[in-house]
Amino acid sequence: MTSQDYEGAATGASADVAHFEDEQKGLLGHFQHALHVTPALVPLIVLLVGISIFGLILGERFFSPGTLTLILQQVQIVGILAAAQTLIILTAGIDLSVGAIAVFCTVIMGQVTFRYFIPGAEGMFDCLIGASERDLARAIEAGTASGHCNPTLGSILSSVAIVIGLAVGTIIGAISGWLVARVKLPPFIVTLGMWQIVLAANYLYSRNETIRGRDIAEAAPPLQFLGTTFSIGGANFTLGVILMLVLVVVLAYCLRSTAWGRHVYAVGDDPEAAELAGVNVRRTLISVYMIAGFICALAAWAMIGRFSSVSPSASTGVVGNIQAITAVVIGGISLFGGRGSIVGAFFGALIVGTFELGLRMAGADPQWTFMLIGALIIGAVAVDQWIRKVAA
Amino acid sequence: MEPIIRATNLVKRYGKVTALDHCDFELMPGEILAVIGDNGAGKSTLIKAISGAVTPDEGEVQLEGQTVHFRSPIDAREAGIETVYQTLAMSPALSIADNMFMGRELRKPGWRGKVLKQLDRRRMEEFARQKLNDLGLMTIQNINQAVETLSGGQRQGVAVARAAAFGSKVIILDEPTAALGVKESRRVLELILDVKSRGIPIILISHNMPHVFEVADRIHVHRLGKRLCVIDPKQHSMSDAVAFMTGAKEPPVAA
């Protein structure tokens, strides 16, 4: 066999590996590389620029701890929903049902508490099924004049209702996840259907009744727990805001530093490659949808805290999904999956909140906000495409 | 000598198409077995049946004399069979280290690994760098750079390094040199011989006859969904092999 001799001609060749002058990359190239490595940088820059501009225009009125933390309070629901949306979009899916799940879970938490657990005078016995007669008598005695159970019992029972609400959110997520991962339906279709189903279930189950904030505060304070406010030097926080921040940190850790997180990225990047490389794609997908459902239910709890009442017709049910997707896209997470960070989505939510509040304080027509957000969405996707072209 | 892998009577149908038609296959310990065949002959399906990516309709696969039923590539991997797919099965946006350890990540020792499930990045990076260096395959400066920033040959190198690092019993290489230049191909061939010298048998699927004839100990000629014959590259020429696999020439009676 002399057929391999042709390769001998290559022996005299230079052994250098192709390498390129760094200078050729230039400043723009380095910037592009930095963005490639840290995708959350773009929304952070936009956010800081936005805050600086409004700070310059509006001065102290905007650039104060009170106003800046007001932004956090205003974006907490969207921020939490965006965290759920981020997980789904990282797997190259999309979740149109996040807002609907959140509203449905507020209704579950509220109605379970007030319909089954502490239903008022005429439903008194329902709430104490299985209790002995003496216990019943004592409970009625302890109840308030209006027939409500006593506040301690109400607190315990409404905490149970919260757990039920969280479970319902997780189960809805599990159903979507099963349909996507097992039945192999497109996430867009599954969650489009789930959005309608959950929203309809929400109206049917709640009988379109609103539960008043005062009733909740009296009988079931744990429902409003995340609305608890505290201030540090002029900066106002609610526990819902803290929940959002903790959620972002925990998810950022999970996505970066655990095998599960790496699998989420791999599944979004190329599911077939991930499968062949040894990732259990189905289990990863189902877990992502379940966690997203659970996070939506957390958003529900935060919603009761923020609005204090429970309303099945809360606007989140209809626009929550689009708001969350907007935050995620502005946050630099690729809709094609596998790229971006949850911190980016958080910045995305803050950007929307900053522009909304800033433009309102500046007295601009709210339509300018939408116009600006629209431009930001297109800009963010354009930047994403540009970053993808990078060769480090 | 007992074959390390023996497949008998494998059948796989896709609708009306029969990809494997009562196919037999044997891999001996320590050898490099090349699998050649025309396009559509069923090579890929055969390899997938062995690597767990496809479950055959009939027939059985034995690994070291034990019958195995792989339902996924993960099963095969756990049994010690590593495959480098033609598509390489890598996530472009993730780093080299992430890709090498995909599906078998190392966790930190102690509570950070157990409770927080924290990955031991340093250990994974060191291991990945070590493996790439062992194979002397390439000059990758940064083990944390995304796979999509590597050249085709470098990607192939990482995929082969991954298989060589973890494959304990068998390594399957599907067209490892198809996308490579002359020098890169040479390195991969050296790497294949290097892996063989460590006693791990290799199944090499390739269309490149000079490469096949250079490294293979035996050549399995696949035609029309089954094994046509097994030939010794020292006793047959490349044109013989091509003639067998295209049906231009009758195969030798006993292989």
PDB file of N, CA, C and O in Angstrom, chain A residues 204-258:
ATOM      1  N   LEU A 204     -64.756  29.657  36.277  1.00  0.00           N
ATOM      2  CA  LEU A 204     -65.789  28.712  36.682  1.00  0.00           C
ATOM      3  C   LEU A 204     -65.680  28.400  38.176  1.00  0.00           C
ATOM      4  O   LEU A 204     -66.667  28.446  38.906  1.00  0.00           O
ATOM      5  N   TYR A 205     -64.465  28.094  38.607  1.00  0.00           N
ATOM      6  CA  TYR A 205     -64.280  27.686  39.996  1.00  0.00           C
ATOM      7  C   TYR A 205     -64.567  28.840  40.960  1.00  0.00           C
ATOM      8  O   TYR A 205     -65.183  28.660  42.006  1.00  0.00           O
ATOM      9  N   SER A 206     -64.142  30.040  40.596  1.00  0.00           N
ATOM     10  CA  SER A 206     -64.314  31.177  41.500  1.00  0.00           C
ATOM     11  C   SER A 206     -65.730  31.748  41.432  1.00  0.00           C
ATOM     12  O   SER A 206     -66.087  32.608  42.229  1.00  0.00           O
ATOM     13  N   ARG A 207     -66.529  31.254  40.484  1.00  0.00           N
ATOM     14  CA  ARG A 207     -67.865  31.808  40.207  1.00  0.00           C
ATOM     15  C   ARG A 207     -67.754  33.320  40.006  1.00  0.00           C
ATOM     16  O   ARG A 207     -68.644  34.088  40.371  1.00  0.00           O
ATOM     17  N   ASN A 208     -66.606  33.719  39.503  1.00  0.00           N
ATOM     18  CA  ASN A 208     -66.323  35.129  39.237  1.00  0.00           C
ATOM     19  C   ASN A 208     -66.455  36.021  40.477  1.00  0.00           C
ATOM     20  O   ASN A 208     -66.793  37.196  40.385  1.00  0.00           O
ATOM     21  N   GLU A 209     -66.231  35.415  41.659  1.00  0.00           N
ATOM     22  CA  GLU A 209     -66.326  36.196  42.901  1.00  0.00           C
ATOM     23  C   GLU A 209     -64.952  36.729  43.294  1.00  0.00           C
ATOM     24  O   GLU A 209     -63.947  36.022  43.170  1.00  0.00           O
ATOM     25  N   THR A 210     -64.940  37.950  43.805  1.00  0.00           N
ATOM     26  CA  THR A 210     -63.716  38.518  44.349  1.00  0.00           C
ATOM     27  C   THR A 210     -63.747  38.365  45.872  1.00  0.00           C
ATOM     28  O   THR A 210     -64.807  38.483  46.482  1.00  0.00           O
ATOM     29  N   ILE A 211     -62.602  38.059  46.445  1.00  0.00           N
ATOM     30  CA  ILE A 211     -62.520  38.012  47.908  1.00  0.00           C
ATOM     31  C   ILE A 211     -61.884  39.315  48.369  1.00  0.00           C
ATOM     32  O   ILE A 211     -60.796  39.676  47.905  1.00  0.00           O
ATOM     33  N   ARG A 212     -62.567  40.008  49.268  1.00  0.00           N
ATOM     34  CA  ARG A 212     -62.119  41.340  49.654  1.00  0.00           C
ATOM     35  C   ARG A 212     -60.870  41.282  50.534  1.00  0.00           C
ATOM     36  O   ARG A 212     -60.700  40.376  51.346  1.00  0.00           O
ATOM     37  N   GLY A 213     -60.039  42.288  50.356  1.00  0.00           N
ATOM     38  CA  GLY A 213     -58.796  42.369  51.113  1.00  0.00           C
ATOM     39  C   GLY A 213     -59.025  42.410  52.609  1.00  0.00           C
ATOM     40  O   GLY A 213     -58.265  41.840  53.394  1.00  0.00           O
ATOM     41  N   ARG A 214     -60.106  43.083  53.025  1.00  0.00           N
ATOM     42  CA  ARG A 214     -60.372  43.226  54.456  1.00  0.00           C
ATOM     43  C   ARG A 214     -60.681  41.856  55.087  1.00  0.00           C
ATOM     44  O   ARG A 214     -60.222  41.543  56.182  1.00  0.00           O
ATOM     45  N   ASP A 215     -61.461  41.051  54.367  1.00  0.00           N
ATOM     46  CA  ASP A 215     -61.791  39.718  54.869  1.00  0.00           C
ATOM     47  C   ASP A 215     -60.533  38.879  55.043  1.00  0.00           C
ATOM     48  O   ASP A 215     -60.372  38.168  56.027  1.00  0.00           O
ATOM     49  N   ILE A 216     -59.646  38.986  54.039  1.00  0.00           N
ATOM     50  CA  ILE A 216     -58.409  38.198  54.112  1.00  0.00           C
ATOM     51  C   ILE A 216     -57.581  38.653  55.304  1.00  0.00           C
ATOM     52  O   ILE A 216     -57.088  37.840  56.088  1.00  0.00           O
ATOM     53  N   ALA A 217     -57.463  39.970  55.456  1.00  0.00           N
ATOM     54  CA  ALA A 217     -56.646  40.501  56.543  1.00  0.00           C
ATOM     55  C   ALA A 217     -57.184  40.049  57.894  1.00  0.00           C
ATOM     56  O   ALA A 217     -56.421  39.757  58.824  1.00  0.00           O
ATOM     57  N   GLU A 218     -58.521  39.967  58.012  1.00  0.00           N
ATOM     58  CA  GLU A 218     -59.122  39.573  59.282  1.00  0.00           C
ATOM     59  C   GLU A 218     -58.985  38.082  59.555  1.00  0.00           C
ATOM     60  O   GLU A 218     -58.582  37.672  60.642  1.00  0.00           O
ATOM     61  N   ALA A 219     -59.334  37.278  58.533  1.00  0.00           N
ATOM     62  CA  ALA A 219     -59.494  35.856  58.799  1.00  0.00           C
ATOM     63  C   ALA A 219     -58.300  35.002  58.367  1.00  0.00           C
ATOM     64  O   ALA A 219     -58.077  33.933  58.922  1.00  0.00           O
ATOM     65  N   ALA A 220     -57.564  35.465  57.375  1.00  0.00           N
ATOM     66  CA  ALA A 220     -56.507  34.599  56.838  1.00  0.00           C
ATOM     67  C   ALA A 220     -55.260  35.397  56.482  1.00  0.00           C
ATOM     68  O   ALA A 220     -54.861  35.458  55.321  1.00  0.00           O
ATOM     69  N   PRO A 221     -54.618  36.012  57.483  1.00  0.00           N
ATOM     70  CA  PRO A 221     -53.465  36.864  57.206  1.00  0.00           C
ATOM     71  C   PRO A 221     -52.313  36.188  56.457  1.00  0.00           C
ATOM     72  O   PRO A 221     -51.610  36.881  55.706  1.00  0.00           O
ATOM     73  N   PRO A 222     -52.080  34.880  56.589  1.00  0.00           N
ATOM     74  CA  PRO A 222     -50.934  34.307  55.850  1.00  0.00           C
ATOM     75  C   PRO A 222     -51.036  34.503  54.335  1.00  0.00           C
ATOM     76  O   PRO A 222     -50.015  34.569  53.644  1.00  0.00           O
ATOM     77  N   LEU A 223     -52.265  34.622  53.818  1.00  0.00           N
ATOM     78  CA  LEU A 223     -52.412  34.832  52.381  1.00  0.00           C
ATOM     79  C   LEU A 223     -51.731  36.130  51.950  1.00  0.00           C
ATOM     80  O   LEU A 223     -51.226  36.246  50.844  1.00  0.00           O
ATOM     81  N   GLN A 224     -51.757  37.113  52.853  1.00  0.00           N
ATOM     82  CA  GLN A 224     -51.163  38.421  52.508  1.00  0.00           C
ATOM     83  C   GLN A 224     -49.734  38.558  53.019  1.00  0.00           C
ATOM     84  O   GLN A 224     -49.151  39.638  52.954  1.00  0.00           O
ATOM     85  N   PHE A 225     -49.182  37.451  53.497  1.00  0.00           N
ATOM     86  CA  PHE A 225     -47.865  37.499  54.140  1.00  0.00           C
ATOM     87  C   PHE A 225     -46.808  38.177  53.278  1.00  0.00           C
ATOM     88  O   PHE A 225     -46.026  38.997  53.758  1.00  0.00           O
ATOM     89  N   LEU A 226     -46.802  37.881  51.970  1.00  0.00           N
ATOM     90  CA  LEU A 226     -45.746  38.426  51.104  1.00  0.00           C
ATOM     91  C   LEU A 226     -45.937  39.922  50.841  1.00  0.00           C
ATOM     92  O   LEU A 226     -45.078  40.553  50.244  1.00  0.00           O
ATOM     93  N   GLY A 227     -47.068  40.473  51.295  1.00  0.00           N
ATOM     94  CA  GLY A 227     -47.260  41.914  51.163  1.00  0.00           C
ATOM     95  C   GLY A 227     -46.657  42.683  52.323  1.00  0.00           C
ATOM     96  O   GLY A 227     -46.644  43.921  52.320  1.00  0.00           O
ATOM     97  N   THR A 228     -46.154  41.969  53.318  1.00  0.00           N
ATOM     98  CA  THR A 228     -45.548  42.610  54.491  1.00  0.00           C
ATOM     99  C   THR A 228     -44.448  43.579  54.062  1.00  0.00           C
ATOM    100  O   THR A 228     -43.564  43.223  53.282  1.00  0.00           O
ATOM    101  N   THR A 229     -44.540  44.813  54.561  1.00  0.00           N
ATOM    102  CA  THR A 229     -43.586  45.849  54.135  1.00  0.00           C
ATOM    103  C   THR A 229     -42.600  46.167  55.251  1.00  0.00           C
ATOM    104  O   THR A 229     -42.962  46.117  56.425  1.00  0.00           O
ATOM    105  N   PHE A 230     -41.403  46.475  54.890  1.00  0.00           N
ATOM    106  CA  PHE A 230     -40.443  47.024  55.854  1.00  0.00           C
ATOM    107  C   PHE A 230     -39.503  47.973  55.132  1.00  0.00           C
ATOM    108  O   PHE A 230     -39.344  47.875  53.905  1.00  0.00           O
ATOM    109  N   SER A 231     -38.940  48.924  55.889  1.00  0.00           N
ATOM    110  CA  SER A 231     -38.060  49.895  55.229  1.00  0.00           C
ATOM    111  C   SER A 231     -36.676  49.861  55.843  1.00  0.00           C
ATOM    112  O   SER A 231     -36.509  49.625  57.037  1.00  0.00           O
ATOM    113  N   ILE A 232     -35.703  50.118  54.975  1.00  0.00           N
ATOM    114  CA  ILE A 232     -34.335  50.309  55.443  1.00  0.00           C
ATOM    115  C   ILE A 232     -33.876  51.631  54.856  1.00  0.00           C
ATOM    116  O   ILE A 232     -33.676  51.735  53.648  1.00  0.00           O
ATOM    117  N   GLY A 233     -33.766  52.649  55.707  1.00  0.00           N
ATOM    118  CA  GLY A 233     -33.264  53.956  55.276  1.00  0.00           C
ATOM    119  C   GLY A 233     -33.969  54.520  54.057  1.00  0.00           C
ATOM    120  O   GLY A 233     -33.329  54.856  53.070  1.00  0.00           O
ATOM    121  N   GLY A 234     -35.285  54.561  54.102  1.00  0.00           N
ATOM    122  CA  GLY A 234     -36.041  55.169  53.001  1.00  0.00           C
ATOM    123  C   GLY A 234     -36.354  54.196  51.885  1.00  0.00           C
ATOM    124  O   GLY A 234     -37.193  54.464  51.035  1.00  0.00           O
ATOM    125  N   ALA A 235     -35.644  53.068  51.860  1.00  0.00           N
ATOM    126  CA  ALA A 235     -35.927  52.062  50.839  1.00  0.00           C
ATOM    127  C   ALA A 235     -36.997  51.124  51.375  1.00  0.00           C
ATOM    128  O   ALA A 235     -36.868  50.597  52.472  1.00  0.00           O
ATOM    129  N   ASN A 236     -38.087  50.967  50.589  1.00  0.00           N
ATOM    130  CA  ASN A 236     -39.178  50.110  51.042  1.00  0.00           C
ATOM    131  C   ASN A 236     -39.132  48.767  50.331  1.00  0.00           C
ATOM    132  O   ASN A 236     -39.017  48.710  49.118  1.00  0.00           O
ATOM    133  N   PHE A 237     -39.240  47.739  51.141  1.00  0.00           N
ATOM    134  CA  PHE A 237     -39.255  46.389  50.567  1.00  0.00           C
ATOM    135  C   PHE A 237     -40.502  45.667  51.034  1.00  0.00           C
ATOM    136  O   PHE A 237     -41.020  45.936  52.119  1.00  0.00           O
ATOM    137  N   THR A 238     -40.974  44.758  50.205  1.00  0.00           N
ATOM    138  CA  THR A 238     -41.995  43.831  50.676  1.00  0.00           C
ATOM    139  C   THR A 238     -41.368  42.442  50.644  1.00  0.00           C
ATOM    140  O   THR A 238     -40.360  42.223  49.967  1.00  0.00           O
ATOM    141  N   LEU A 239     -41.983  41.531  51.362  1.00  0.00           N
ATOM    142  CA  LEU A 239     -41.448  40.172  51.359  1.00  0.00           C
ATOM    143  C   LEU A 239     -41.565  39.559  49.966  1.00  0.00           C
ATOM    144  O   LEU A 239     -40.773  38.694  49.588  1.00  0.00           O
ATOM    145  N   GLY A 240     -42.549  40.046  49.181  1.00  0.00           N
ATOM    146  CA  GLY A 240     -42.669  39.564  47.801  1.00  0.00           C
ATOM    147  C   GLY A 240     -41.433  39.931  46.987  1.00  0.00           C
ATOM    148  O   GLY A 240     -40.952  39.129  46.177  1.00  0.00           O
ATOM    149  N   VAL A 241     -40.912  41.142  47.208  1.00  0.00           N
ATOM    150  CA  VAL A 241     -39.694  41.571  46.523  1.00  0.00           C
ATOM    151  C   VAL A 241     -38.531  40.678  46.942  1.00  0.00           C
ATOM    152  O   VAL A 241     -37.735  40.222  46.110  1.00  0.00           O
ATOM    153  N   ILE A 242     -38.464  40.413  48.252  1.00  0.00           N
ATOM    154  CA  ILE A 242     -37.379  39.553  48.748  1.00  0.00           C
ATOM    155  C   ILE A 242     -37.495  38.163  48.110  1.00  0.00           C
ATOM    156  O   ILE A 242     -36.502  37.566  47.692  1.00  0.00           O
ATOM    157  N   LEU A 243     -38.743  37.683  48.042  1.00  0.00           N
ATOM    158  CA  LEU A 243     -38.955  36.364  47.422  1.00  0.00           C
ATOM    159  C   LEU A 243     -38.416  36.355  45.989  1.00  0.00           C
ATOM    160  O   LEU A 243     -37.725  35.431  45.569  1.00  0.00           O
ATOM    161  N   MET A 244     -38.727  37.430  45.249  1.00  0.00           N
ATOM    162  CA  MET A 244     -38.259  37.515  43.865  1.00  0.00           C
ATOM    163  C   MET A 244     -36.729  37.473  43.815  1.00  0.00           C
ATOM    164  O   MET A 244     -36.146  36.729  43.012  1.00  0.00           O
ATOM    165  N   LEU A 245     -36.088  38.271  44.682  1.00  0.00           N
ATOM    166  CA  LEU A 245     -34.626  38.327  44.673  1.00  0.00           C
ATOM    167  C   LEU A 245     -34.031  36.963  45.031  1.00  0.00           C
ATOM    168  O   LEU A 245     -33.099  36.479  44.381  1.00  0.00           O
ATOM    169  N   VAL A 246     -34.599  36.333  46.061  1.00  0.00           N
ATOM    170  CA  VAL A 246     -34.089  35.029  46.490  1.00  0.00           C
ATOM    171  C   VAL A 246     -34.259  34.006  45.363  1.00  0.00           C
ATOM    172  O   VAL A 246     -33.361  33.214  45.071  1.00  0.00           O
ATOM    173  N   LEU A 247     -35.416  34.081  44.716  1.00  0.00           N
ATOM    174  CA  LEU A 247     -35.708  33.150  43.625  1.00  0.00           C
ATOM    175  C   LEU A 247     -34.680  33.287  42.506  1.00  0.00           C
ATOM    176  O   LEU A 247     -34.177  32.291  41.973  1.00  0.00           O
ATOM    177  N   VAL A 248     -34.362  34.545  42.155  1.00  0.00           N
ATOM    178  CA  VAL A 248     -33.388  34.773  41.085  1.00  0.00           C
ATOM    179  C   VAL A 248     -32.035  34.205  41.480  1.00  0.00           C
ATOM    180  O   VAL A 248     -31.375  33.518  40.691  1.00  0.00           O
ATOM    181  N   VAL A 249     -31.626  34.447  42.728  1.00  0.00           N
ATOM    182  CA  VAL A 249     -30.317  33.965  43.176  1.00  0.00           C
ATOM    183  C   VAL A 249     -30.284  32.437  43.188  1.00  0.00           C
ATOM    184  O   VAL A 249     -29.334  31.813  42.690  1.00  0.00           O
ATOM    185  N   VAL A 250     -31.344  31.831  43.733  1.00  0.00           N
ATOM    186  CA  VAL A 250     -31.376  30.365  43.821  1.00  0.00           C
ATOM    187  C   VAL A 250     -31.358  29.747  42.420  1.00  0.00           C
ATOM    188  O   VAL A 250     -30.598  28.820  42.144  1.00  0.00           O
ATOM    189  N   LEU A 251     -32.178  30.288  41.513  1.00  0.00           N
ATOM    190  CA  LEU A 251     -32.229  29.717  40.159  1.00  0.00           C
ATOM    191  C   LEU A 251     -30.911  29.946  39.426  1.00  0.00           C
ATOM    192  O   LEU A 251     -30.452  29.084  38.688  1.00  0.00           O
ATOM    193  N   ALA A 252     -30.313  31.121  39.645  1.00  0.00           N
ATOM    194  CA  ALA A 252     -29.030  31.391  38.992  1.00  0.00           C
ATOM    195  C   ALA A 252     -28.003  30.359  39.444  1.00  0.00           C
ATOM    196  O   ALA A 252     -27.233  29.826  38.636  1.00  0.00           O
ATOM    197  N   TYR A 253     -28.036  30.050  40.735  1.00  0.00           N
ATOM    198  CA  TYR A 253     -27.117  29.030  41.255  1.00  0.00           C
ATOM    199  C   TYR A 253     -27.400  27.669  40.620  1.00  0.00           C
ATOM    200  O   TYR A 253     -26.492  26.986  40.133  1.00  0.00           O
ATOM    201  N   CYS A 254     -28.683  27.292  40.626  1.00  0.00           N
ATOM    202  CA  CYS A 254     -29.053  25.974  40.090  1.00  0.00           C
ATOM    203  C   CYS A 254     -28.661  25.847  38.624  1.00  0.00           C
ATOM    204  O   CYS A 254     -28.174  24.812  38.183  1.00  0.00           O
ATOM    205  N   LEU A 255     -28.877  26.916  37.855  1.00  0.00           N
ATOM    206  CA  LEU A 255     -28.596  26.841  36.428  1.00  0.00           C
ATOM    207  C   LEU A 255     -27.098  26.805  36.148  1.00  0.00           C
ATOM    208  O   LEU A 255     -26.652  26.183  35.200  1.00  0.00           O
ATOM    209  N   ARG A 256     -26.340  27.475  36.982  1.00  0.00           N
ATOM    210  CA  ARG A 256     -24.895  27.568  36.751  1.00  0.00           C
ATOM    211  C   ARG A 256     -24.111  26.413  37.349  1.00  0.00           C
ATOM    212  O   ARG A 256     -23.205  25.891  36.729  1.00  0.00           O
ATOM    213  N   SER A 257     -24.484  26.048  38.544  1.00  0.00           N
ATOM    214  CA  SER A 257     -23.584  25.188  39.310  1.00  0.00           C
ATOM    215  C   SER A 257     -24.123  23.804  39.630  1.00  0.00           C
ATOM    216  O   SER A 257     -23.551  23.118  40.461  1.00  0.00           O
ATOM    217  N   THR A 258     -25.218  23.415  39.016  1.00  0.00           N
ATOM    218  CA  THR A 258     -25.657  22.035  39.230  1.00  0.00           C
ATOM    219  C   THR A 258     -25.770  21.328  37.877  1.00  0.00           C
ATOM    220  O   THR A 258     -25.904  21.974  36.834  1.00  0.00           O
TER     221      THR A 258
END
